[in-house]
Amino acid sequence: METCCSSSSSSLSSSSSSVNVGVFKNVFLPSSTCLSLRQPQSKSSSSFAEGGRFGRALNTTAATKEETSNKSQNEIEMKGITLRGRPMYLDMQATTPVDPRVLDAMLPYFVSSYGNPHSRTHYFGWEAENANEEARKNVADVIGATEKEIIFTSGATESNNMAIKGIANFYKSGGKTHVITTQTEHKCVLDSCRQLQQNGFDVTYLPVKTNGLIDLEELKKAIRPGETCLVSVMAVNNEIGVVQPLKEIGEICRANKVFFHTDAAQAVGKIPLDVDEMKIDCMSISGHKIYGPKGVGAIYVRRRPRVRMEPIINGGGQERGLRSGTLPTPLLVGLGEACKVAKEEMEYDHKHVERLSKRLLDGLKERIPYLVVNGDEEQRYPGNLNVSFAYVEGESLLMGLKDCAVSSGSACTSASLEPSYVLRALGVEEDMAHTSIRYGIGRFTTEEEVDRAVELTAEVVEKLREMSPLYEMVQEGIDISKIQWSSH
């Protein structure tokens, strides 16, 4: 399949003159049709090259300490809170900034290459379709799949719903009405499973160990031969960053003829993934977690052995009939370019993130006693650092860090004041779960931001502990775990 009009020297003769033509989809087109405006810019375009590695201004940089110390300078009021300058962004698990190379690839499809990819009778539609298929290939390449196994969606939430409900409902008629997942999955997975339960399915919610990892022996015991149709386990946990043993899970599922789905929104492009080697049957992918646009994602659906599912969106039959609706070419191009860049730079990004994560944790440990890292410290993605601080009040801690964009859990549950259900599943005590902070480090995070985050966190924790009677008792050598508290 050709991806652009060729600058062919062929010509068509008319009665009086010849016209230069190009060839597209085996159709001869006048060269004037192949406008340069419609050709997507390559990542080596001048707009990117002139900006160095980060391209055009990508402003994730926080205000300096000097700027924030001057209360009258650059004040911003939002949501009833006054901010002194732009906060630093350390919430990469919630979303990532769009990489300039991704934006460069997307722009032509907003302003000039705007055809409907499902219009099969003219150049504009062919051009958009070609761009979509190139994006599909880029997504497939980053996980070791084939293009025909990639279905585009609006994001990981839709992909998770498709996998869980689609597979369960398709195989229900064969008596397979049992699904296995874990207690620490993303809310959209847990809610999808609860809906299955309302429709007559039986769901097993596997507990996790105190380090956040599942017990493989418990998984084996939970599988019911002839009844279990699906196991769904997240690749990298969005709150604590632990990496589940995907290959081992895949082998267990394949040996028991059970499909294996993984929510890889936090994993794709960040850790090496190979769907064949890991025996993964379905995988959910998100664009905005890997420096791509919001509102687009994909689901990998294995063809051999074939995975079948019922569609949850019906209509024009796009995406092999599994996900109807006009494909948003600019977003797909962005997702594809994000996957391409992530694959090319995965090793560099991982080293960069790992170095800054170590710098952040070492700095926090040096400045702040009585902190605990939540989740396994070895088997984890380093860009996600979840830490609990003892003897401080959680909401006050988060408000005190208003100049640093961090979170206390997943973005989907951040409006809740309840302690994280993920941390509760690990057995973290409620008071420590309330004081957890998730720091997200990414491709564009700088040493200066990490150092400033350490300084800010240390200042806020110190101030809050000065007001804590519990911390004062600990300082005096009192073992507060042995105190009998009276209730009123």
Tab-separated table of C-alpha atoms in Angstrom:
chain	number	residue	atom	x	y	z
A	1	MET	CA	0.000	0.000	0.000
A	2	GLU	CA	1.459	3.349	-1.026
A	3	THR	CA	1.464	6.067	1.567
A	4	CYS	CA	1.676	9.122	-0.666
A	5	CYS	CA	1.429	10.238	-4.247
A	6	SER	CA	4.561	9.498	-6.214
A	7	SER	CA	6.289	12.221	-8.173
A	8	SER	CA	6.050	10.150	-11.291
A	9	SER	CA	7.350	11.480	-14.574
A	10	SER	CA	4.565	9.626	-16.351
A	11	SER	CA	2.184	11.706	-18.377
A	12	LEU	CA	-1.199	11.386	-19.965
A	13	SER	CA	-1.557	12.758	-23.450
A	14	SER	CA	-4.493	14.887	-24.433
A	15	SER	CA	-5.232	16.284	-27.846
A	16	SER	CA	-3.010	19.307	-27.278
A	17	SER	CA	-0.900	18.860	-24.124
A	18	SER	CA	0.350	16.458	-21.483
A	19	VAL	CA	-0.386	16.637	-17.772
A	20	ASN	CA	1.936	15.404	-15.005
A	21	VAL	CA	0.327	12.702	-12.924
A	22	GLY	CA	0.870	10.771	-9.715
A	23	VAL	CA	-0.263	7.268	-8.835
A	24	PHE	CA	-2.318	6.608	-5.692
A	25	LYS	CA	-4.298	3.424	-4.972
A	26	ASN	CA	-3.494	2.381	-8.576
A	27	VAL	CA	-5.358	5.458	-9.837
A	28	PHE	CA	-3.695	8.171	-11.941
A	29	LEU	CA	-4.108	11.627	-10.398
A	30	PRO	CA	-2.981	15.062	-11.635
A	31	SER	CA	0.091	16.136	-9.722
A	32	SER	CA	-1.731	19.237	-8.515
A	33	THR	CA	-3.809	16.910	-6.361
A	34	CYS	CA	-0.702	15.885	-4.451
A	35	LEU	CA	-0.375	19.189	-2.647
A	36	SER	CA	2.637	19.549	-0.426
A	37	LEU	CA	0.351	20.808	2.310
A	38	ARG	CA	-1.177	17.354	2.506
A	39	GLN	CA	2.125	15.619	3.086
A	40	PRO	CA	2.734	14.945	6.795
A	41	GLN	CA	5.949	16.440	8.114
A	42	SER	CA	8.617	13.977	9.128
A	43	LYS	CA	10.098	14.066	12.589
A	44	SER	CA	13.203	15.599	11.021
A	45	SER	CA	11.244	18.653	9.896
A	46	SER	CA	12.785	22.005	10.665
A	47	SER	CA	10.172	22.850	13.281
A	48	PHE	CA	11.432	19.929	15.348
A	49	ALA	CA	15.121	20.002	14.463
A	50	GLU	CA	15.514	23.650	15.370
A	51	GLY	CA	14.201	22.915	18.845
A	52	GLY	CA	16.699	20.195	19.692
A	53	ARG	CA	15.518	16.974	21.352
A	54	PHE	CA	12.344	18.456	22.771
A	55	GLY	CA	11.316	20.379	19.646
A	56	ARG	CA	9.129	23.457	19.992
A	57	ALA	CA	8.457	24.919	23.403
A	58	LEU	CA	7.193	22.103	25.584
A	59	ASN	CA	6.652	23.863	28.866
A	60	THR	CA	6.515	21.400	31.712
A	61	THR	CA	9.012	23.450	33.694
A	62	ALA	CA	7.878	24.726	37.057
A	63	ALA	CA	8.421	28.167	38.462
A	64	THR	CA	11.768	28.514	40.217
A	65	LYS	CA	12.132	28.762	43.978
A	66	GLU	CA	12.878	32.474	43.617
A	67	GLU	CA	9.694	33.005	41.614
A	68	THR	CA	7.498	31.104	44.054
A	69	SER	CA	8.970	32.947	47.035
A	70	ASN	CA	7.710	36.247	45.603
A	71	LYS	CA	3.987	36.101	46.386
A	72	SER	CA	3.083	39.034	44.150
A	73	GLN	CA	4.764	37.612	41.066
A	74	ASN	CA	2.915	35.462	38.535
A	75	GLU	CA	0.071	34.597	40.916
A	76	ILE	CA	-2.561	32.266	39.488
A	77	GLU	CA	-5.917	31.666	41.166
A	78	MET	CA	-7.732	28.466	40.268
A	79	LYS	CA	-10.302	26.307	42.082
A	80	GLY	CA	-10.096	28.719	45.030
A	81	ILE	CA	-6.359	28.147	45.409
A	82	THR	CA	-3.661	30.743	44.781
A	83	LEU	CA	-0.582	29.424	43.013
A	84	ARG	CA	2.660	31.356	42.844
A	85	GLY	CA	3.710	30.618	39.290
A	86	ARG	CA	3.398	27.454	37.246
A	87	PRO	CA	3.515	24.261	39.356
A	88	MET	CA	5.990	21.555	38.403
A	89	TYR	CA	4.344	18.542	36.774
A	90	LEU	CA	5.029	15.182	38.405
A	91	ASP	CA	1.803	13.329	37.623
A	92	MET	CA	2.829	11.334	34.551
A	93	GLN	CA	0.598	8.372	35.444
A	94	ALA	CA	-2.469	10.612	35.119
A	95	THR	CA	-1.412	11.928	31.712
A	96	THR	CA	1.678	12.949	29.765
A	97	PRO	CA	2.388	16.031	27.650
A	98	VAL	CA	2.165	15.501	23.902
A	99	ASP	CA	5.630	14.991	22.439
A	100	PRO	CA	6.381	17.716	19.828
A	101	ARG	CA	7.162	15.025	17.263
A	102	VAL	CA	3.705	13.578	17.810
A	103	LEU	CA	2.080	16.978	17.372
A	104	ASP	CA	4.060	17.579	14.169
A	105	ALA	CA	2.790	14.300	12.742
A	106	MET	CA	-0.833	15.092	13.662
A	107	LEU	CA	-1.186	18.678	12.428
A	108	PRO	CA	-1.548	18.032	8.652
A	109	TYR	CA	-4.523	15.765	9.332
A	110	PHE	CA	-6.356	18.594	11.082
A	111	VAL	CA	-5.863	21.295	8.451
A	112	SER	CA	-5.343	19.745	5.018
A	113	SER	CA	-5.470	15.946	4.998
A	114	TYR	CA	-8.969	15.896	6.445
A	115	GLY	CA	-10.652	13.125	4.476
A	116	ASN	CA	-12.924	10.493	5.987
A	117	PRO	CA	-10.871	7.282	5.985
A	118	HIS	CA	-13.995	5.301	5.139
A	119	SER	CA	-14.653	7.273	1.939
A	120	ARG	CA	-13.325	4.769	-0.591
A	121	THR	CA	-14.055	6.685	-3.806
A	122	HIS	CA	-11.561	9.573	-3.759
A	123	TYR	CA	-8.067	10.701	-2.855
A	124	PHE	CA	-8.933	12.354	0.465
A	125	GLY	CA	-10.369	9.139	1.859
A	126	TRP	CA	-7.485	7.029	0.544
A	127	GLU	CA	-4.961	9.400	2.075
A	128	ALA	CA	-6.611	9.228	5.506
A	129	GLU	CA	-6.951	5.448	5.280
A	130	ASN	CA	-3.248	5.090	4.479
A	131	ALA	CA	-2.356	7.255	7.480
A	132	ASN	CA	-4.555	5.097	9.717
A	133	GLU	CA	-2.913	1.902	8.516
A	134	GLU	CA	0.568	3.324	9.065
A	135	ALA	CA	-0.496	4.216	12.617
A	136	ARG	CA	-1.866	0.701	13.092
A	137	LYS	CA	1.502	-0.748	12.076
A	138	ASN	CA	3.360	1.513	14.527
A	139	VAL	CA	1.096	0.426	17.389
A	140	ALA	CA	1.519	-3.232	16.466
A	141	ASP	CA	5.304	-2.930	16.252
A	142	VAL	CA	5.734	-1.672	19.819
A	143	ILE	CA	4.117	-4.834	21.271
A	144	GLY	CA	5.232	-7.417	18.705
A	145	ALA	CA	1.802	-7.845	17.098
A	146	THR	CA	0.552	-7.695	13.502
A	147	GLU	CA	-1.482	-4.829	12.064
A	148	LYS	CA	-4.605	-6.982	11.707
A	149	GLU	CA	-4.604	-7.589	15.472
A	150	ILE	CA	-4.926	-3.884	16.380
A	151	ILE	CA	-8.381	-2.352	16.870
A	152	PHE	CA	-8.562	1.401	17.483
A	153	THR	CA	-10.669	2.707	20.386
A	154	SER	CA	-11.181	5.923	22.339
A	155	GLY	CA	-8.760	4.845	25.068
A	156	ALA	CA	-7.878	2.180	27.600
A	157	THR	CA	-11.220	2.391	29.424
A	158	GLU	CA	-13.106	1.428	26.277
A	159	SER	CA	-10.513	-1.234	25.456
A	160	ASN	CA	-10.877	-2.775	28.914
A	161	ASN	CA	-14.658	-2.801	28.593
A	162	MET	CA	-14.403	-4.423	25.160
A	163	ALA	CA	-12.056	-7.150	26.351
A	164	ILE	CA	-13.864	-8.088	29.549
A	165	LYS	CA	-17.494	-7.764	28.477
A	166	GLY	CA	-16.878	-8.749	24.861
A	167	ILE	CA	-15.052	-12.005	25.589
A	168	ALA	CA	-17.266	-12.977	28.526
A	169	ASN	CA	-20.497	-12.416	26.607
A	170	PHE	CA	-19.280	-14.269	23.506
A	171	TYR	CA	-18.278	-17.422	25.389
A	172	LYS	CA	-21.192	-17.365	27.834
A	173	SER	CA	-23.305	-19.601	25.603
A	174	GLY	CA	-20.667	-22.330	25.896
A	175	GLY	CA	-21.008	-22.409	29.666
A	176	LYS	CA	-17.922	-20.323	30.375
A	177	THR	CA	-19.265	-17.880	32.939
A	178	HIS	CA	-16.268	-17.392	35.215
A	179	VAL	CA	-13.793	-14.474	35.080
A	180	ILE	CA	-10.674	-13.877	37.190
A	181	THR	CA	-9.139	-10.487	37.958
A	182	THR	CA	-7.294	-8.856	40.876
A	183	GLN	CA	-8.332	-6.510	43.659
A	184	THR	CA	-5.893	-3.821	42.474
A	185	GLU	CA	-7.107	-3.359	38.894
A	186	HIS	CA	-8.139	-0.018	37.447
A	187	LYS	CA	-11.668	1.011	38.370
A	188	CYS	CA	-12.979	0.454	34.829
A	189	VAL	CA	-11.904	-3.200	34.994
A	190	LEU	CA	-13.449	-3.728	38.425
A	191	ASP	CA	-16.692	-2.013	37.396
A	192	SER	CA	-16.873	-4.074	34.192
A	193	CYS	CA	-16.512	-7.237	36.258
A	194	ARG	CA	-19.212	-6.086	38.673
A	195	GLN	CA	-21.548	-5.554	35.741
A	196	LEU	CA	-20.818	-9.099	34.580
A	197	GLN	CA	-21.767	-10.325	38.049
A	198	GLN	CA	-25.100	-8.529	37.743
A	199	ASN	CA	-25.625	-10.435	34.490
A	200	GLY	CA	-25.040	-13.841	36.032
A	201	PHE	CA	-21.275	-14.280	35.773
A	202	ASP	CA	-19.071	-15.409	38.636
A	203	VAL	CA	-15.975	-13.265	39.213
A	204	THR	CA	-12.958	-14.109	41.383
A	205	TYR	CA	-11.036	-11.092	42.685
A	206	LEU	CA	-7.559	-12.365	43.503
A	207	PRO	CA	-5.827	-10.735	46.489
A	208	VAL	CA	-2.286	-9.449	46.100
A	209	LYS	CA	0.697	-9.826	48.383
A	210	THR	CA	1.944	-6.910	50.484
A	211	ASN	CA	4.313	-5.965	47.656
A	212	GLY	CA	1.397	-5.639	45.216
A	213	LEU	CA	2.201	-8.746	43.154
A	214	ILE	CA	-0.192	-11.634	42.639
A	215	ASP	CA	0.481	-15.135	43.902
A	216	LEU	CA	0.789	-17.376	40.843
A	217	GLU	CA	-0.240	-20.457	42.825
A	218	GLU	CA	-3.460	-18.715	43.861
A	219	LEU	CA	-4.126	-17.935	40.198
A	220	LYS	CA	-3.721	-21.604	39.274
A	221	LYS	CA	-6.131	-22.634	42.038
A	222	ALA	CA	-8.715	-20.058	40.956
A	223	ILE	CA	-9.009	-21.356	37.376
A	224	ARG	CA	-12.025	-23.627	36.850
A	225	PRO	CA	-11.585	-25.976	33.873
A	226	GLY	CA	-14.430	-25.580	31.403
A	227	GLU	CA	-15.850	-22.554	33.250
A	228	THR	CA	-13.170	-19.845	33.307
A	229	CYS	CA	-13.091	-17.848	30.073
A	230	LEU	CA	-10.835	-14.921	30.974
A	231	VAL	CA	-8.065	-13.761	33.304
A	232	SER	CA	-7.489	-9.984	33.414
A	233	VAL	CA	-4.372	-8.688	35.200
A	234	MET	CA	-2.893	-5.204	34.852
A	235	ALA	CA	0.662	-5.044	33.464
A	236	VAL	CA	1.911	-2.019	35.438
A	237	ASN	CA	-0.245	-0.784	38.295
A	238	ASN	CA	-1.308	2.823	37.809
A	239	GLU	CA	-1.061	3.708	41.511
A	240	ILE	CA	2.019	1.878	42.778
A	241	GLY	CA	3.894	0.977	39.596
A	242	VAL	CA	4.479	-2.732	40.275
A	243	VAL	CA	5.029	-4.903	37.201
A	244	GLN	CA	3.121	-8.176	37.288
A	245	PRO	CA	4.808	-11.384	35.990
A	246	LEU	CA	3.064	-11.291	32.616
A	247	LYS	CA	4.954	-14.148	30.982
A	248	GLU	CA	4.225	-16.533	33.846
A	249	ILE	CA	0.555	-15.512	33.905
A	250	GLY	CA	0.335	-16.028	30.149
A	251	GLU	CA	1.815	-19.514	30.400
A	252	ILE	CA	-0.654	-20.506	33.122
A	253	CYS	CA	-3.590	-19.223	31.082
A	254	ARG	CA	-2.453	-20.880	27.842
A	255	ALA	CA	-1.919	-24.215	29.607
A	256	ASN	CA	-5.479	-24.041	30.933
A	257	LYS	CA	-7.027	-22.783	27.663
A	258	VAL	CA	-8.105	-19.508	29.257
A	259	PHE	CA	-7.752	-16.131	27.534
A	260	PHE	CA	-5.354	-13.629	29.131
A	261	HIS	CA	-6.114	-9.892	28.964
A	262	THR	CA	-3.839	-7.213	30.368
A	263	ASP	CA	-4.487	-3.515	30.881
A	264	ALA	CA	-1.164	-2.155	29.598
A	265	ALA	CA	-2.026	1.550	29.617
A	266	GLN	CA	0.890	2.249	31.986
A	267	ALA	CA	3.247	-0.244	30.337
A	268	VAL	CA	3.193	0.173	26.557
A	269	GLY	CA	6.240	2.078	25.351
A	270	LYS	CA	7.766	2.076	28.833
A	271	ILE	CA	8.767	-1.551	29.362
A	272	PRO	CA	9.483	-4.221	26.711
A	273	LEU	CA	6.330	-6.121	25.741
A	274	ASP	CA	5.953	-9.035	23.332
A	275	VAL	CA	2.454	-10.457	23.057
A	276	ASP	CA	3.654	-13.747	21.557
A	277	GLU	CA	6.438	-14.377	24.046
A	278	MET	CA	4.164	-13.428	26.958
A	279	LYS	CA	1.191	-15.345	25.520
A	280	ILE	CA	-1.088	-12.331	25.884
A	281	ASP	CA	-4.431	-12.644	24.076
A	282	CYS	CA	-5.806	-9.109	24.584
A	283	MET	CA	-4.048	-5.893	25.551
A	284	SER	CA	-5.456	-2.420	26.280
A	285	ILE	CA	-3.467	0.619	25.122
A	286	SER	CA	-3.844	4.352	25.830
A	287	GLY	CA	-2.480	7.261	23.793
A	288	HIS	CA	-2.172	9.952	26.419
A	289	LYS	CA	-0.061	7.807	28.761
A	290	ILE	CA	2.786	7.662	26.210
A	291	TYR	CA	3.050	11.325	25.113
A	292	GLY	CA	0.238	11.007	22.583
A	293	PRO	CA	-3.174	12.699	22.373
A	294	LYS	CA	-6.121	12.092	24.678
A	295	GLY	CA	-9.226	10.371	23.386
A	296	VAL	CA	-7.527	7.574	21.476
A	297	GLY	CA	-6.307	4.097	22.310
A	298	ALA	CA	-6.293	0.577	20.961
A	299	ILE	CA	-6.918	-3.013	21.862
A	300	TYR	CA	-4.772	-5.878	20.680
A	301	VAL	CA	-6.897	-8.951	19.858
A	302	ARG	CA	-5.005	-12.157	19.052
A	303	ARG	CA	-5.851	-13.907	15.784
A	304	ARG	CA	-4.029	-17.246	16.359
A	305	PRO	CA	-5.353	-18.807	18.509
A	306	ARG	CA	-8.292	-16.601	17.657
A	307	VAL	CA	-9.992	-14.522	20.329
A	308	ARG	CA	-13.639	-13.760	19.693
A	309	MET	CA	-15.731	-11.097	21.379
A	310	GLU	CA	-19.105	-9.437	21.094
A	311	PRO	CA	-18.905	-5.763	20.078
A	312	ILE	CA	-20.118	-3.199	22.582
A	313	ILE	CA	-20.548	-0.480	19.909
A	314	ASN	CA	-22.548	-1.281	16.778
A	315	GLY	CA	-22.900	0.678	13.571
A	316	GLY	CA	-20.996	0.843	10.303
A	317	GLY	CA	-18.925	-2.252	10.940
A	318	GLN	CA	-15.551	-0.539	11.123
A	319	GLU	CA	-12.580	-2.215	12.819
A	320	ARG	CA	-13.561	-5.750	11.786
A	321	GLY	CA	-17.040	-5.151	13.153
A	322	LEU	CA	-15.714	-4.927	16.710
A	323	ARG	CA	-15.790	-1.146	17.092
A	324	SER	CA	-18.018	0.841	14.744
A	325	GLY	CA	-17.575	4.560	14.155
A	326	THR	CA	-15.558	6.932	11.969
A	327	LEU	CA	-11.890	6.708	12.862
A	328	PRO	CA	-10.343	10.042	13.991
A	329	THR	CA	-7.290	10.099	11.720
A	330	PRO	CA	-5.379	12.924	13.507
A	331	LEU	CA	-5.633	11.081	16.828
A	332	LEU	CA	-4.672	7.751	15.289
A	333	VAL	CA	-1.635	9.330	13.646
A	334	GLY	CA	-0.694	10.773	17.045
A	335	LEU	CA	-1.033	7.404	18.761
A	336	GLY	CA	1.013	5.733	16.045
A	337	GLU	CA	3.788	8.317	16.188
A	338	ALA	CA	3.837	8.143	19.999
A	339	CYS	CA	4.309	4.365	19.796
A	340	LYS	CA	7.018	4.754	17.153
A	341	VAL	CA	8.964	7.279	19.241
A	342	ALA	CA	8.481	5.203	22.402
A	343	LYS	CA	9.867	2.100	20.716
A	344	GLU	CA	12.893	3.970	19.357
A	345	GLU	CA	13.677	5.720	22.640
A	346	MET	CA	12.516	3.175	25.223
A	347	GLU	CA	16.012	2.372	26.468
A	348	TYR	CA	16.981	6.048	26.744
A	349	ASP	CA	13.703	6.985	28.434
A	350	HIS	CA	13.979	4.126	30.926
A	351	LYS	CA	17.505	5.111	31.967
A	352	HIS	CA	16.473	8.763	32.291
A	353	VAL	CA	13.399	7.931	34.376
A	354	GLU	CA	15.268	5.398	36.522
A	355	ARG	CA	18.023	7.898	37.323
A	356	LEU	CA	15.583	10.645	38.308
A	357	SER	CA	13.434	8.242	40.332
A	358	LYS	CA	16.472	7.169	42.344
A	359	ARG	CA	17.417	10.812	42.835
A	360	LEU	CA	13.910	11.583	44.079
A	361	LEU	CA	13.684	8.635	46.480
A	362	ASP	CA	17.207	9.144	47.833
A	363	GLY	CA	16.433	12.817	48.422
A	364	LEU	CA	13.178	12.057	50.234
A	365	LYS	CA	14.790	9.402	52.433
A	366	GLU	CA	17.635	11.736	53.321
A	367	ARG	CA	15.335	14.603	54.316
A	368	ILE	CA	12.280	12.806	55.717
A	369	PRO	CA	12.241	10.000	58.317
A	370	TYR	CA	9.326	7.576	58.683
A	371	LEU	CA	8.424	7.193	55.021
A	372	VAL	CA	7.408	3.966	53.297
A	373	VAL	CA	7.547	3.060	49.603
A	374	ASN	CA	4.318	1.335	48.589
A	375	GLY	CA	4.678	-1.701	46.344
A	376	ASP	CA	7.644	-3.856	45.422
A	377	GLU	CA	10.801	-1.729	45.182
A	378	GLU	CA	12.472	-3.981	42.595
A	379	GLN	CA	9.741	-5.310	40.291
A	380	ARG	CA	8.284	-1.945	39.353
A	381	TYR	CA	8.311	0.748	36.684
A	382	PRO	CA	10.636	3.437	38.109
A	383	GLY	CA	8.605	6.360	36.776
A	384	ASN	CA	5.908	5.630	39.367
A	385	LEU	CA	6.974	6.287	42.958
A	386	ASN	CA	4.242	5.939	45.589
A	387	VAL	CA	5.298	6.977	49.094
A	388	SER	CA	3.434	7.254	52.410
A	389	PHE	CA	4.553	9.698	55.102
A	390	ALA	CA	3.777	8.808	58.711
A	391	TYR	CA	2.394	11.286	61.259
A	392	VAL	CA	0.907	13.783	58.803
A	393	GLU	CA	-2.674	14.389	57.681
A	394	GLY	CA	-3.181	13.288	54.090
A	395	GLU	CA	-5.396	16.051	52.740
A	396	SER	CA	-3.228	18.725	54.352
A	397	LEU	CA	-0.147	17.149	52.791
A	398	LEU	CA	-1.668	17.219	49.323
A	399	MET	CA	-2.837	20.812	49.729
A	400	GLY	CA	0.586	21.808	50.998
A	401	LEU	CA	2.106	20.466	47.789
A	402	LYS	CA	-0.045	22.694	45.551
A	403	ASP	CA	3.094	23.986	43.796
A	404	CYS	CA	3.896	20.426	42.741
A	405	ALA	CA	1.381	18.566	40.565
A	406	VAL	CA	1.237	15.145	42.224
A	407	SER	CA	-1.657	12.916	43.252
A	408	SER	CA	-2.709	10.601	46.027
A	409	GLY	CA	-3.949	7.846	43.714
A	410	SER	CA	-5.407	7.297	40.275
A	411	ALA	CA	-6.817	10.276	38.381
A	412	CYS	CA	-10.161	8.467	38.087
A	413	THR	CA	-10.587	8.319	41.880
A	414	SER	CA	-8.735	11.498	42.904
A	415	ALA	CA	-11.988	13.284	43.818
A	416	SER	CA	-12.581	10.758	46.600
A	417	LEU	CA	-11.243	11.399	50.095
A	418	GLU	CA	-11.301	7.685	50.864
A	419	PRO	CA	-7.918	5.950	51.165
A	420	SER	CA	-6.774	4.142	48.032
A	421	TYR	CA	-8.398	0.722	47.552
A	422	VAL	CA	-5.132	-0.401	45.949
A	423	LEU	CA	-3.146	0.396	49.094
A	424	ARG	CA	-5.819	-1.197	51.272
A	425	ALA	CA	-5.484	-4.367	49.189
A	426	LEU	CA	-1.759	-4.367	50.014
A	427	GLY	CA	-2.621	-4.269	53.721
A	428	VAL	CA	-1.435	-0.682	54.208
A	429	GLU	CA	-2.958	0.787	57.370
A	430	GLU	CA	-5.614	3.417	56.780
A	431	ASP	CA	-3.646	6.317	58.251
A	432	MET	CA	-0.645	5.553	56.020
A	433	ALA	CA	-2.878	5.011	52.983
A	434	HIS	CA	-4.324	8.484	53.587
A	435	THR	CA	-0.852	10.054	53.420
A	436	SER	CA	0.331	8.432	50.194
A	437	ILE	CA	1.690	10.594	47.400
A	438	ARG	CA	2.301	9.327	43.874
A	439	TYR	CA	5.165	11.016	42.046
A	440	GLY	CA	5.166	10.479	38.278
A	441	ILE	CA	8.433	10.973	36.386
A	442	GLY	CA	8.638	10.986	32.605
A	443	ARG	CA	10.524	11.762	29.427
A	444	PHE	CA	10.593	15.521	29.965
A	445	THR	CA	11.121	15.624	33.749
A	446	THR	CA	14.283	17.459	34.809
A	447	GLU	CA	16.713	17.147	37.712
A	448	GLU	CA	15.721	20.631	38.843
A	449	GLU	CA	12.078	19.588	39.145
A	450	VAL	CA	12.994	16.476	41.118
A	451	ASP	CA	15.210	18.451	43.506
A	452	ARG	CA	12.513	21.080	43.984
A	453	ALA	CA	9.929	18.358	44.674
A	454	VAL	CA	12.166	16.899	47.391
A	455	GLU	CA	12.608	20.321	48.957
A	456	LEU	CA	8.900	21.169	48.844
A	457	THR	CA	7.824	17.798	50.243
A	458	ALA	CA	10.347	17.999	53.073
A	459	GLU	CA	9.190	21.514	53.993
A	460	VAL	CA	5.498	20.554	54.030
A	461	VAL	CA	5.992	17.293	55.960
A	462	GLU	CA	8.153	19.073	58.542
A	463	LYS	CA	5.510	21.776	59.088
A	464	LEU	CA	2.698	19.251	59.428
A	465	ARG	CA	4.658	17.104	61.862
A	466	GLU	CA	5.320	20.143	64.027
A	467	MET	CA	1.541	20.252	64.549
A	468	SER	CA	1.202	16.499	65.126
A	469	PRO	CA	0.927	15.305	68.754
A	470	LEU	CA	1.620	11.751	67.550
A	471	TYR	CA	4.927	12.754	66.013
A	472	GLU	CA	5.847	14.589	69.211
A	473	MET	CA	5.171	11.422	71.213
A	474	VAL	CA	7.316	9.359	68.837
A	475	GLN	CA	10.134	11.875	69.209
A	476	GLU	CA	9.891	11.403	72.965
A	477	GLY	CA	10.357	7.654	72.557
A	478	ILE	CA	6.757	6.624	73.224
A	479	ASP	CA	5.569	3.497	71.393
A	480	ILE	CA	2.180	4.732	70.217
A	481	SER	CA	1.195	1.266	68.952
A	482	LYS	CA	0.816	0.188	72.592
A	483	ILE	CA	-1.413	3.082	73.598
A	484	GLN	CA	-5.015	2.154	74.430
A	485	TRP	CA	-7.102	4.901	72.846
A	486	SER	CA	-10.498	5.584	74.389
A	487	SER	CA	-13.495	6.206	72.145
A	488	HIS	CA	-16.214	8.755	72.806
